[in-house]
Coordinates of C-alpha atoms in Angstrom, one line a residue:
M26 CA -17.9 -33.8 -17.4
G27 CA -18.5 -31.3 -20.2
E28 CA -16.3 -30.0 -23.0
G29 CA -14.2 -28.0 -20.6
R30 CA -12.4 -31.1 -19.3
D31 CA -8.7 -31.5 -20.3
T32 CA -7.6 -35.1 -19.6
N33 CA -4.0 -34.5 -20.6
T34 CA -2.3 -34.0 -17.2
Q35 CA 1.0 -32.9 -18.7
K36 CA -0.7 -30.4 -20.9
A37 CA -2.6 -28.9 -18.0
Q38 CA 0.6 -28.5 -16.0
Q39 CA 2.4 -26.9 -18.9
L40 CA -0.4 -24.4 -19.5
N41 CA -0.4 -23.2 -15.9
I42 CA 3.4 -23.1 -15.7
K43 CA 3.7 -21.2 -18.9
A44 CA 1.0 -18.7 -17.9
A45 CA 2.8 -18.1 -14.5
I46 CA 6.2 -17.7 -16.2
A47 CA 4.7 -15.2 -18.7
I48 CA 3.6 -13.0 -15.8
A49 CA 7.1 -13.2 -14.3
N50 CA 8.7 -12.3 -17.6
T51 CA 6.4 -9.2 -17.8
V52 CA 7.8 -7.7 -14.6
R53 CA 11.3 -9.2 -14.6
S54 CA 12.9 -6.2 -16.3
T55 CA 11.6 -3.8 -13.6
L56 CA 13.5 -5.4 -10.8
G57 CA 16.4 -3.6 -9.1
P58 CA 17.7 0.0 -9.0
Y59 CA 18.1 0.0 -12.8
G60 CA 14.8 -1.6 -13.7
M61 CA 12.9 -0.3 -16.7
D62 CA 9.5 1.2 -16.7
K63 CA 6.3 -0.2 -18.2
M64 CA 3.5 1.7 -19.9
S65 CA 0.0 0.3 -19.4
V66 CA -2.7 1.6 -21.8
D67 CA -6.4 0.9 -21.6
N68 CA -9.1 1.1 -24.4
Q69 CA -9.7 4.8 -23.8
G70 CA -6.1 5.7 -24.2
H71 CA -5.4 6.3 -20.5
F72 CA -2.0 5.2 -19.5
V73 CA 0.2 4.6 -16.5
V74 CA 4.0 4.7 -16.6
T75 CA 5.7 2.9 -13.7
N76 CA 8.2 0.3 -12.6
D77 CA 6.3 -0.6 -9.5
G78 CA 5.5 -4.3 -9.7
A79 CA 2.3 -4.1 -7.7
T80 CA 0.9 -1.4 -10.0
I81 CA 1.9 -3.2 -13.2
L82 CA 0.3 -6.4 -12.0
R83 CA -2.8 -4.6 -10.9
E84 CA -3.2 -3.0 -14.3
L85 CA -2.7 -6.3 -16.2
D86 CA -5.8 -7.9 -17.9
V87 CA -5.2 -11.5 -16.8
A88 CA -7.7 -14.2 -17.8
H89 CA -5.8 -17.4 -17.3
P90 CA -6.4 -18.9 -13.8
G91 CA -2.8 -20.0 -13.4
A92 CA -1.6 -16.5 -14.1
R93 CA -4.2 -15.0 -11.7
M94 CA -2.8 -17.2 -8.9
V95 CA 0.5 -15.4 -9.4
V96 CA -1.1 -12.0 -9.5
D97 CA -3.1 -12.7 -6.3
M98 CA 0.2 -13.8 -4.6
S99 CA 1.7 -10.4 -5.5
K100 CA -1.3 -8.7 -3.9
T101 CA -0.7 -10.6 -0.7
Q102 CA 3.0 -9.6 -0.7
E103 CA 1.9 -6.0 -1.2
Q104 CA -0.6 -6.1 1.7
E105 CA 1.8 -7.8 4.1
C106 CA 5.0 -6.0 3.4
K107 CA 4.3 -3.1 0.9
D108 CA 7.4 -4.2 -1.1
G109 CA 8.9 -7.3 -2.8
T110 CA 6.0 -7.7 -5.2
T111 CA 8.4 -8.0 -8.2
S112 CA 10.8 -10.2 -6.4
V113 CA 8.1 -12.7 -5.4
V114 CA 6.8 -13.0 -8.9
V115 CA 10.2 -13.4 -10.4
L116 CA 11.2 -16.1 -7.9
A117 CA 7.9 -18.0 -8.4
G118 CA 8.5 -17.9 -12.2
K119 CA 12.0 -19.2 -11.8
L120 CA 10.8 -22.0 -9.4
L121 CA 8.2 -23.1 -12.0
E122 CA 10.7 -22.9 -14.8
N123 CA 13.1 -25.2 -13.0
A124 CA 10.2 -27.5 -12.0
E125 CA 9.3 -27.8 -15.6
R126 CA 12.7 -29.2 -16.4
L127 CA 12.4 -31.7 -13.6
L128 CA 9.0 -32.8 -14.8
A129 CA 10.5 -33.4 -18.3
K130 CA 13.1 -35.7 -16.6
G131 CA 10.3 -37.7 -15.0
V132 CA 10.4 -36.3 -11.5
H133 CA 6.9 -36.5 -9.9
P134 CA 5.2 -33.2 -8.9
H135 CA 4.8 -34.3 -5.3
V136 CA 8.6 -35.0 -5.1
I137 CA 9.3 -31.5 -6.4
C138 CA 6.8 -29.9 -4.0
K139 CA 8.3 -31.8 -1.0
G140 CA 11.8 -30.7 -2.0
Y141 CA 10.7 -27.1 -2.5
R142 CA 9.0 -27.0 0.8
Q143 CA 12.0 -28.4 2.7
A144 CA 14.3 -26.0 0.9
S145 CA 12.1 -23.0 1.7
L146 CA 12.2 -23.8 5.4
T147 CA 16.0 -24.0 5.2
A148 CA 16.1 -20.6 3.4
V149 CA 13.9 -19.0 6.1
Q150 CA 16.2 -20.5 8.8
S151 CA 19.3 -19.1 7.0
L152 CA 17.9 -15.5 7.4
N153 CA 18.5 -15.8 11.2
D154 CA 22.2 -16.3 10.5
S155 CA 22.7 -12.7 9.3
R156 CA 24.6 -10.5 11.7
K157 CA 22.5 -8.1 13.7
L158 CA 22.7 -4.6 12.3
K159 CA 22.1 -3.0 15.6
E160 CA 25.8 -3.2 16.3
E161 CA 26.6 -1.0 13.3
Y162 CA 23.6 1.3 12.9
S163 CA 21.3 3.1 15.3
P164 CA 17.5 2.4 14.9
D165 CA 17.1 5.8 13.2
E166 CA 20.0 5.1 10.8
I167 CA 18.6 1.7 10.0
M168 CA 15.2 3.2 9.1
L169 CA 16.9 5.8 6.9
K170 CA 18.9 3.1 5.1
V171 CA 15.7 1.0 4.6
A172 CA 13.9 4.0 3.2
Q173 CA 16.8 4.8 0.8
T174 CA 16.9 1.2 -0.4
A175 CA 13.1 1.2 -1.0
I176 CA 13.3 4.5 -3.0
C177 CA 16.2 3.3 -5.1
G178 CA 15.1 2.5 -8.6
K179 CA 12.0 4.6 -8.4
S180 CA 11.6 7.8 -10.4
A181 CA 11.6 9.6 -7.0
E182 CA 15.3 8.7 -6.8
L183 CA 16.0 11.4 -9.5
E184 CA 15.2 13.9 -6.7
D185 CA 17.2 14.2 -3.5
A186 CA 17.1 10.6 -2.2
T187 CA 18.4 11.5 1.2
T188 CA 15.7 14.2 1.6
I189 CA 13.0 11.8 0.5
A190 CA 14.2 9.1 2.8
Q191 CA 14.4 11.5 5.8
M192 CA 10.8 12.7 5.1
V193 CA 9.6 9.1 5.1
V194 CA 11.4 8.4 8.4
D195 CA 10.0 11.5 10.0
A196 CA 6.5 10.5 8.9
V197 CA 6.8 7.0 10.3
T198 CA 8.3 8.2 13.6
L199 CA 5.4 10.7 14.1
V200 CA 2.9 7.8 13.9
D201 CA 4.9 5.3 15.9
G202 CA 5.3 2.9 13.0
D203 CA 1.5 2.7 12.1
D204 CA 1.6 3.5 8.4
S205 CA -2.2 3.5 8.3
R206 CA -2.0 6.9 10.1
I207 CA 0.0 8.4 7.2
K208 CA -1.8 10.0 4.4
V209 CA -0.3 11.1 1.1
V210 CA -1.8 14.1 -0.8
S211 CA -0.5 14.8 -4.3
Q212 CA -0.8 18.0 -6.3
V213 CA 0.3 18.8 -9.8
G214 CA 2.4 22.0 -10.0
G215 CA 5.7 23.1 -8.7
T216 CA 8.6 20.7 -8.0
F217 CA 9.4 18.1 -5.5
A218 CA 11.2 20.7 -3.5
D219 CA 7.8 22.2 -2.7
S220 CA 6.7 18.9 -1.0
K221 CA 6.5 18.9 2.8
L222 CA 5.5 16.8 5.7
F223 CA 2.6 18.0 7.8
D224 CA 2.0 16.9 11.4
G225 CA -1.7 16.5 11.2
V226 CA -4.5 15.9 8.6
V227 CA -4.7 17.6 5.3
L228 CA -8.1 17.5 3.5
N229 CA -8.6 18.1 -0.2
K230 CA -11.6 20.3 0.8
E231 CA -12.6 23.9 1.5
F232 CA -15.0 25.6 3.8
A233 CA -18.6 25.3 2.6
S234 CA -19.2 29.1 3.0
T235 CA -17.3 31.9 1.4
I236 CA -17.4 33.7 4.7
K237 CA -14.2 33.2 6.6
P238 CA -14.7 31.4 9.9
Q239 CA -13.8 33.5 12.9
W240 CA -11.6 30.7 14.2
D241 CA -9.6 30.2 11.0
G242 CA -6.1 29.3 12.0
K243 CA -7.0 29.4 15.7
N244 CA -7.5 26.7 18.3
A245 CA -11.2 25.9 18.5
P246 CA -13.6 23.0 19.4
I247 CA -14.7 20.8 16.6
V248 CA -17.6 18.5 15.9
L249 CA -17.5 15.3 13.8
L250 CA -20.8 14.0 12.4
N251 CA -21.0 10.7 10.6
T252 CA -24.0 12.0 8.6
G253 CA -25.2 15.0 6.8
L254 CA -27.2 18.1 7.8
T255 CA -30.0 17.9 5.3
P256 CA -33.8 17.5 5.5
P257 CA -34.9 13.9 5.9
P258 CA -35.7 12.2 2.6
M259 CA -39.3 11.7 1.6
H260 CA -40.2 8.0 1.1
D261 CA -41.3 7.0 -2.3
S262 CA -44.6 5.8 -1.0
M263 CA -45.4 9.0 0.9
R264 CA -47.9 11.4 -0.5
V265 CA -48.7 14.9 0.9
Q266 CA -51.8 16.7 -0.1
L267 CA -51.8 20.5 0.4
G268 CA -55.0 22.4 -0.2
S269 CA -53.7 26.0 -0.7
M270 CA -50.6 28.0 -1.2
A271 CA -50.7 29.0 2.4
E272 CA -50.3 25.3 3.4
V273 CA -47.5 24.9 0.9
Q274 CA -45.7 27.9 2.5
Q275 CA -46.3 26.4 6.0
F276 CA -44.8 23.1 4.9
Q277 CA -41.8 24.8 3.4
M278 CA -41.3 27.0 6.5
A279 CA -41.6 23.9 8.8
E280 CA -38.7 22.3 6.9
Q281 CA -36.7 25.5 7.1
R282 CA -37.3 25.8 10.8
M283 CA -36.1 22.2 11.3
L284 CA -32.9 23.1 9.5
V285 CA -32.4 26.2 11.6
E286 CA -33.0 24.2 14.8
R287 CA -30.3 21.8 13.8
A288 CA -28.0 24.8 13.2
K289 CA -28.9 26.3 16.5
A290 CA -28.1 23.0 18.2
L291 CA -24.5 23.2 16.9
I292 CA -24.3 26.9 17.9
Q293 CA -25.3 25.9 21.5
L294 CA -22.5 23.4 21.5
D295 CA -20.0 26.3 21.0
A296 CA -18.5 24.5 18.0
G297 CA -15.8 26.3 16.0
Y298 CA -15.8 23.8 13.1
V299 CA -18.2 21.1 11.9
F300 CA -17.0 18.2 9.8
C301 CA -19.7 16.2 8.1
R302 CA -19.4 12.9 6.2
D303 CA -22.4 13.8 3.9
G304 CA -23.8 17.0 2.5
V305 CA -25.0 20.1 4.4
H306 CA -28.0 22.2 3.5
E307 CA -27.3 25.8 2.4
A308 CA -29.6 27.1 5.1
I309 CA -27.5 25.5 7.8
I310 CA -24.3 26.6 6.2
H311 CA -25.5 30.2 6.1
T312 CA -26.8 30.1 9.7
L313 CA -23.5 28.7 11.0
A314 CA -21.4 31.1 8.9
Q315 CA -23.2 34.0 10.4
E316 CA -22.0 32.8 13.8
G317 CA -18.4 32.4 12.5
I318 CA -18.5 28.5 12.5
G319 CA -16.7 26.8 9.6
V320 CA -18.4 23.8 7.9
V321 CA -16.7 21.2 5.8
S322 CA -19.0 18.7 4.1
R323 CA -18.6 15.4 2.3
V324 CA -15.4 14.5 4.2
P325 CA -14.3 10.9 3.2
Q326 CA -14.7 8.3 6.0
S327 CA -10.9 7.7 6.1
D328 CA -10.3 11.4 6.8
M329 CA -13.0 11.5 9.4
E330 CA -11.4 8.7 11.2
A331 CA -8.0 10.4 10.9
I332 CA -9.3 13.6 12.5
S333 CA -11.0 11.6 15.2
R334 CA -7.7 9.8 16.0
L335 CA -5.7 13.0 15.9
T336 CA -8.0 15.0 18.2
G337 CA -9.6 12.3 20.3
E338 CA -13.0 13.6 19.4
P339 CA -15.6 10.9 18.8
I340 CA -17.6 10.7 15.5
Y341 CA -21.3 11.3 16.4
H342 CA -24.2 10.2 14.2
M343 CA -26.5 13.1 15.1
T344 CA -26.2 16.4 16.9
E345 CA -28.6 15.0 19.6
D346 CA -26.0 12.3 20.4
I347 CA -23.4 14.9 21.5
P348 CA -23.2 15.1 25.4
L349 CA -23.2 18.4 27.3
N350 CA -21.7 19.4 30.6
V351 CA -21.8 22.6 32.7
D352 CA -19.0 24.0 30.6
G353 CA -20.7 23.3 27.3
H354 CA -19.7 20.8 24.6
T355 CA -17.2 18.2 25.8
V356 CA -15.0 18.3 22.7
R357 CA -11.3 18.4 21.9
Y358 CA -9.8 21.4 20.4
A359 CA -7.9 21.7 17.1
T360 CA -6.4 24.3 14.8
V361 CA -8.1 24.3 11.4
T362 CA -6.6 26.4 8.6
E363 CA -7.4 26.8 4.9
H364 CA -4.4 26.8 2.5
T365 CA -3.9 27.2 -1.2
I366 CA -1.5 24.7 -2.8
G367 CA -1.1 25.5 -6.5
D368 CA -4.7 26.3 -7.6
I369 CA -6.3 23.8 -5.1
R370 CA -7.6 24.8 -1.7
Y371 CA -6.9 22.5 1.2
I372 CA -7.9 22.4 4.9
S373 CA -5.4 21.3 7.5
V374 CA -6.2 20.1 11.0
E375 CA -3.6 19.9 13.8
V376 CA -3.5 19.8 17.5
D377 CA -1.2 21.2 20.1
D378 CA -1.0 18.2 22.3
D379 CA 2.1 16.0 22.8
N380 CA -0.1 13.1 24.1
A381 CA -2.3 13.1 21.0
D382 CA -2.1 10.1 18.6
G383 CA 0.2 11.1 15.7
V384 CA -1.3 11.5 12.3
S385 CA 0.9 12.8 9.5
T386 CA 0.3 13.9 5.9
L387 CA 2.8 14.0 3.1
V388 CA 2.0 16.7 0.5
L389 CA 3.8 15.8 -2.7
R390 CA 4.3 18.2 -5.6
G391 CA 5.4 17.5 -9.2
A392 CA 5.4 18.9 -12.7
T393 CA 3.0 16.4 -14.2
R394 CA 0.3 14.0 -13.1
Q395 CA 2.5 11.0 -14.1
T396 CA 5.4 12.3 -12.0
V397 CA 3.2 12.9 -9.0
D398 CA 1.5 9.5 -9.3
E399 CA 4.9 7.7 -9.5
L400 CA 6.1 9.8 -6.5
E401 CA 3.1 8.7 -4.5
R402 CA 3.7 5.0 -5.4
A403 CA 7.3 5.3 -4.4
F404 CA 6.4 6.9 -1.1
D405 CA 3.8 4.3 -0.4
D406 CA 6.4 1.5 -0.8
A407 CA 9.0 3.4 1.2
I408 CA 6.6 4.2 4.0
G409 CA 5.4 0.6 4.2
V410 CA 8.8 -1.0 4.5
T411 CA 10.1 1.7 6.9
A412 CA 7.2 1.2 9.2
L413 CA 7.8 -2.5 9.0
A414 CA 11.5 -1.9 10.1
Y415 CA 10.3 0.4 12.8
R416 CA 7.9 -2.2 14.3
D417 CA 10.0 -5.3 13.8
N418 CA 13.4 -3.8 14.3
D419 CA 14.8 -6.8 12.3
C420 CA 16.6 -6.1 9.1
L421 CA 18.9 -7.8 6.7
P422 CA 21.6 -6.8 4.2
G423 CA 20.1 -6.1 0.7
A424 CA 21.5 -6.3 -2.8
G425 CA 20.4 -9.9 -3.1
A426 CA 22.6 -11.0 -0.2
P427 CA 19.9 -13.0 1.7
Y428 CA 18.9 -15.0 -1.4
I429 CA 22.6 -15.7 -2.2
Y430 CA 23.3 -16.9 1.3
A431 CA 20.1 -18.9 1.5
A432 CA 21.0 -20.7 -1.8
K433 CA 24.5 -21.6 -0.4
T434 CA 22.9 -22.9 2.8
I435 CA 20.4 -25.0 0.9
L436 CA 23.1 -26.5 -1.4
N437 CA 25.2 -27.4 1.6
S438 CA 22.2 -29.1 3.3
S439 CA 21.2 -31.0 0.2
K440 CA 24.3 -33.1 0.4
D441 CA 22.6 -35.1 3.1
V442 CA 19.5 -35.8 1.0
E443 CA 19.2 -38.8 -1.2
G444 CA 17.0 -39.6 -4.2
R445 CA 15.1 -37.3 -6.6
E446 CA 14.1 -35.0 -3.8
R447 CA 17.7 -33.7 -3.9
L448 CA 17.2 -32.5 -7.4
A449 CA 14.2 -30.4 -6.3
I450 CA 16.2 -28.9 -3.4
E451 CA 19.1 -28.0 -5.7
A452 CA 16.6 -26.5 -8.2
F453 CA 15.2 -24.3 -5.5
A454 CA 18.7 -23.1 -4.5
E455 CA 19.4 -22.3 -8.2
S456 CA 16.1 -20.4 -8.4
L457 CA 17.2 -18.1 -5.5
Y458 CA 20.1 -16.8 -7.6
C459 CA 17.7 -15.3 -10.1
I460 CA 17.1 -12.3 -7.8
P461 CA 20.7 -10.9 -7.8
V462 CA 21.3 -12.1 -11.4
T463 CA 18.2 -10.3 -12.6
I464 CA 19.2 -7.1 -10.7
A465 CA 22.6 -7.1 -12.5
E466 CA 21.1 -8.1 -15.8
N467 CA 18.7 -5.2 -15.7
A468 CA 21.7 -2.9 -15.2
G469 CA 23.3 -4.1 -18.4
H470 CA 25.6 -6.8 -17.1
N471 CA 26.0 -10.4 -18.3
A472 CA 23.8 -12.9 -16.4
L473 CA 26.4 -15.7 -16.7
D474 CA 29.3 -13.6 -15.4
T475 CA 27.1 -12.4 -12.5
L476 CA 26.1 -16.0 -11.6
L477 CA 29.7 -17.1 -11.5
K478 CA 30.5 -14.2 -9.1
V479 CA 27.5 -14.8 -6.7
E480 CA 28.3 -18.5 -6.5
Q481 CA 31.6 -17.5 -4.8
I482 CA 29.8 -15.7 -1.9
N483 CA 29.7 -17.5 1.5
S484 CA 28.8 -14.5 3.7
P485 CA 25.3 -13.3 4.6
R486 CA 26.5 -9.7 4.2
Y487 CA 27.7 -9.8 0.6
G488 CA 25.5 -9.0 -2.4
I489 CA 25.9 -7.7 -5.9
D490 CA 26.5 -4.1 -6.9
A491 CA 24.2 -3.3 -9.7
T492 CA 26.4 -0.5 -11.0
T493 CA 29.7 -2.3 -11.3
C494 CA 28.5 -5.9 -11.0
E495 CA 31.1 -6.4 -8.3
L496 CA 30.6 -8.1 -4.9
I497 CA 29.9 -5.7 -2.1
D498 CA 29.3 -5.7 1.6
A499 CA 25.7 -4.6 1.6
V500 CA 25.8 -3.5 5.3
D501 CA 28.8 -1.2 4.8
V502 CA 27.2 0.5 1.8
G503 CA 23.9 0.8 3.6
I504 CA 21.7 -1.4 1.4
I505 CA 19.2 -2.8 4.0
E506 CA 15.8 -4.3 3.8
P507 CA 13.3 -5.7 6.4
K508 CA 13.7 -9.4 7.2
A509 CA 9.9 -9.8 6.9
V510 CA 10.0 -8.8 3.2
V511 CA 12.5 -11.5 2.2
R512 CA 10.8 -14.1 4.4
Q513 CA 7.4 -13.4 2.8
V514 CA 9.0 -13.5 -0.7
V515 CA 10.4 -17.0 -0.2
L516 CA 7.3 -18.5 1.5
S517 CA 4.8 -17.0 -0.9
A518 CA 6.8 -17.9 -4.1
T519 CA 7.1 -21.5 -2.8
E520 CA 3.5 -21.8 -1.9
V521 CA 2.2 -20.6 -5.2
A522 CA 4.7 -22.7 -7.2
N523 CA 3.6 -25.8 -5.2
A524 CA 0.0 -25.0 -5.7
I525 CA 0.4 -24.8 -9.5
L526 CA 2.5 -27.9 -9.6
R527 CA -0.2 -29.9 -7.8
I528 CA -2.8 -29.1 -10.5
D529 CA -3.0 -32.0 -12.9
D530 CA -6.3 -31.1 -14.7
I531 CA -8.3 -28.2 -15.8
I532 CA -12.0 -28.8 -15.5
G533 CA -14.9 -26.6 -16.7
R534 CA -17.4 -26.0 -13.9
R535 CA -21.1 -25.4 -14.0
G536 CA -22.3 -21.8 -14.1
E537 CA -23.8 -20.6 -10.8
D538 CA -26.7 -18.7 -12.4
T539 CA -27.7 -20.5 -15.5
G540 CA -26.8 -24.1 -14.5
Q541 CA -24.8 -24.4 -17.7
P542 CA -21.2 -25.3 -18.1
A543 CA -18.9 -22.3 -17.6

């Protein structure tokens, strides 16, 4: 089987469990509104300072397969809910830590997995017991509270949290909860007060010509090309023999005429602006500029799609693909304006149509690159969970309340279970307490005192106040989070913990390319 085989089942389990717990311990101190920051430094000295769990785990250099399973789980949490990445890793680490104690007592891994699975289903079911928040808050108020809760603990909180949260809610409302239609543009310089929400698309680009388009800032037809406006490339195997300088000049003039014809085709379409995914030849830029047509080249595909969604204008591959009618080019109109933000020039695209699909752009400003990057990460999380609350309209009290109530529900249901499986169910309930306890611990409070307090809670509304370490009604104080985030945290942490516990051996596999042991 090769030298990579480890026949010691207990040792293999311990290695995987310890690797997963090490990942959890790395991000544990970042959980909650008073979580600490981490500085990640690479070999070139580039560094990132953040307390965003997803960013920290993405920057980690993880080699152990057990630890990578936990990191992959956090990526799934980020993709599904945009938040809860730190919580899911901390909970998975606690589940494995408690499982390790059960293994030392002689409880079989399958018994632990069965108990964990049953407890997780009970925990998810308990989330339905929370009182509906619609009775106390309007949908807009719920989204605002969700955004404020998501921002809490980020460096962006140092700014006006209410202003930030309202900006997030406005952006999500403009796009009807589709966060993929929200773009964030960050620019160093100024302060956060200079940030703004733009109802449209903002490109980190400028017009290809220094000649100002005649339609700048005015409503005009646009053309979107999913290609460039350059001469066709010569094939490597192609050889052209020219016998005289006259033939060389004719060859060059033929290429020039072809470019001019392409420019004339756009002029005949009555286009006001042309957006191209690839480069544009200078001859075409000059010809179009003489006609007052603005050209923007090398526009990223995501921005092209955003402009298309905003204006309703299809993205064509070639100018020949664009249909004509008796009135000319059948395009949508848009207002395109060039701006200067700091020392960077931007182009904005907006439409005056209430029926158009909403596309919004957040332009963030900050004093340093680190500040702006952290603001962008904070907004990304807040936008994701707010959009989730907008779509699902199903939220729960925060401050650890769902985990506390789920633990209580599991402990009550475990009284009807007999045998060693009950030990696993109780261990799962105890693991859920790690979320509120860690939140309080990161705020400087004693973990044991916090645990004694949360064990007294029997209501789905009550959680822990990180500032005072007192019990609070999370709904009354406005700490709210989407139900989908908590549900995904519980299910993902359980799944990865069970997956690691079921591994009883680590085997070296054959290399795919060399046929040698890996």
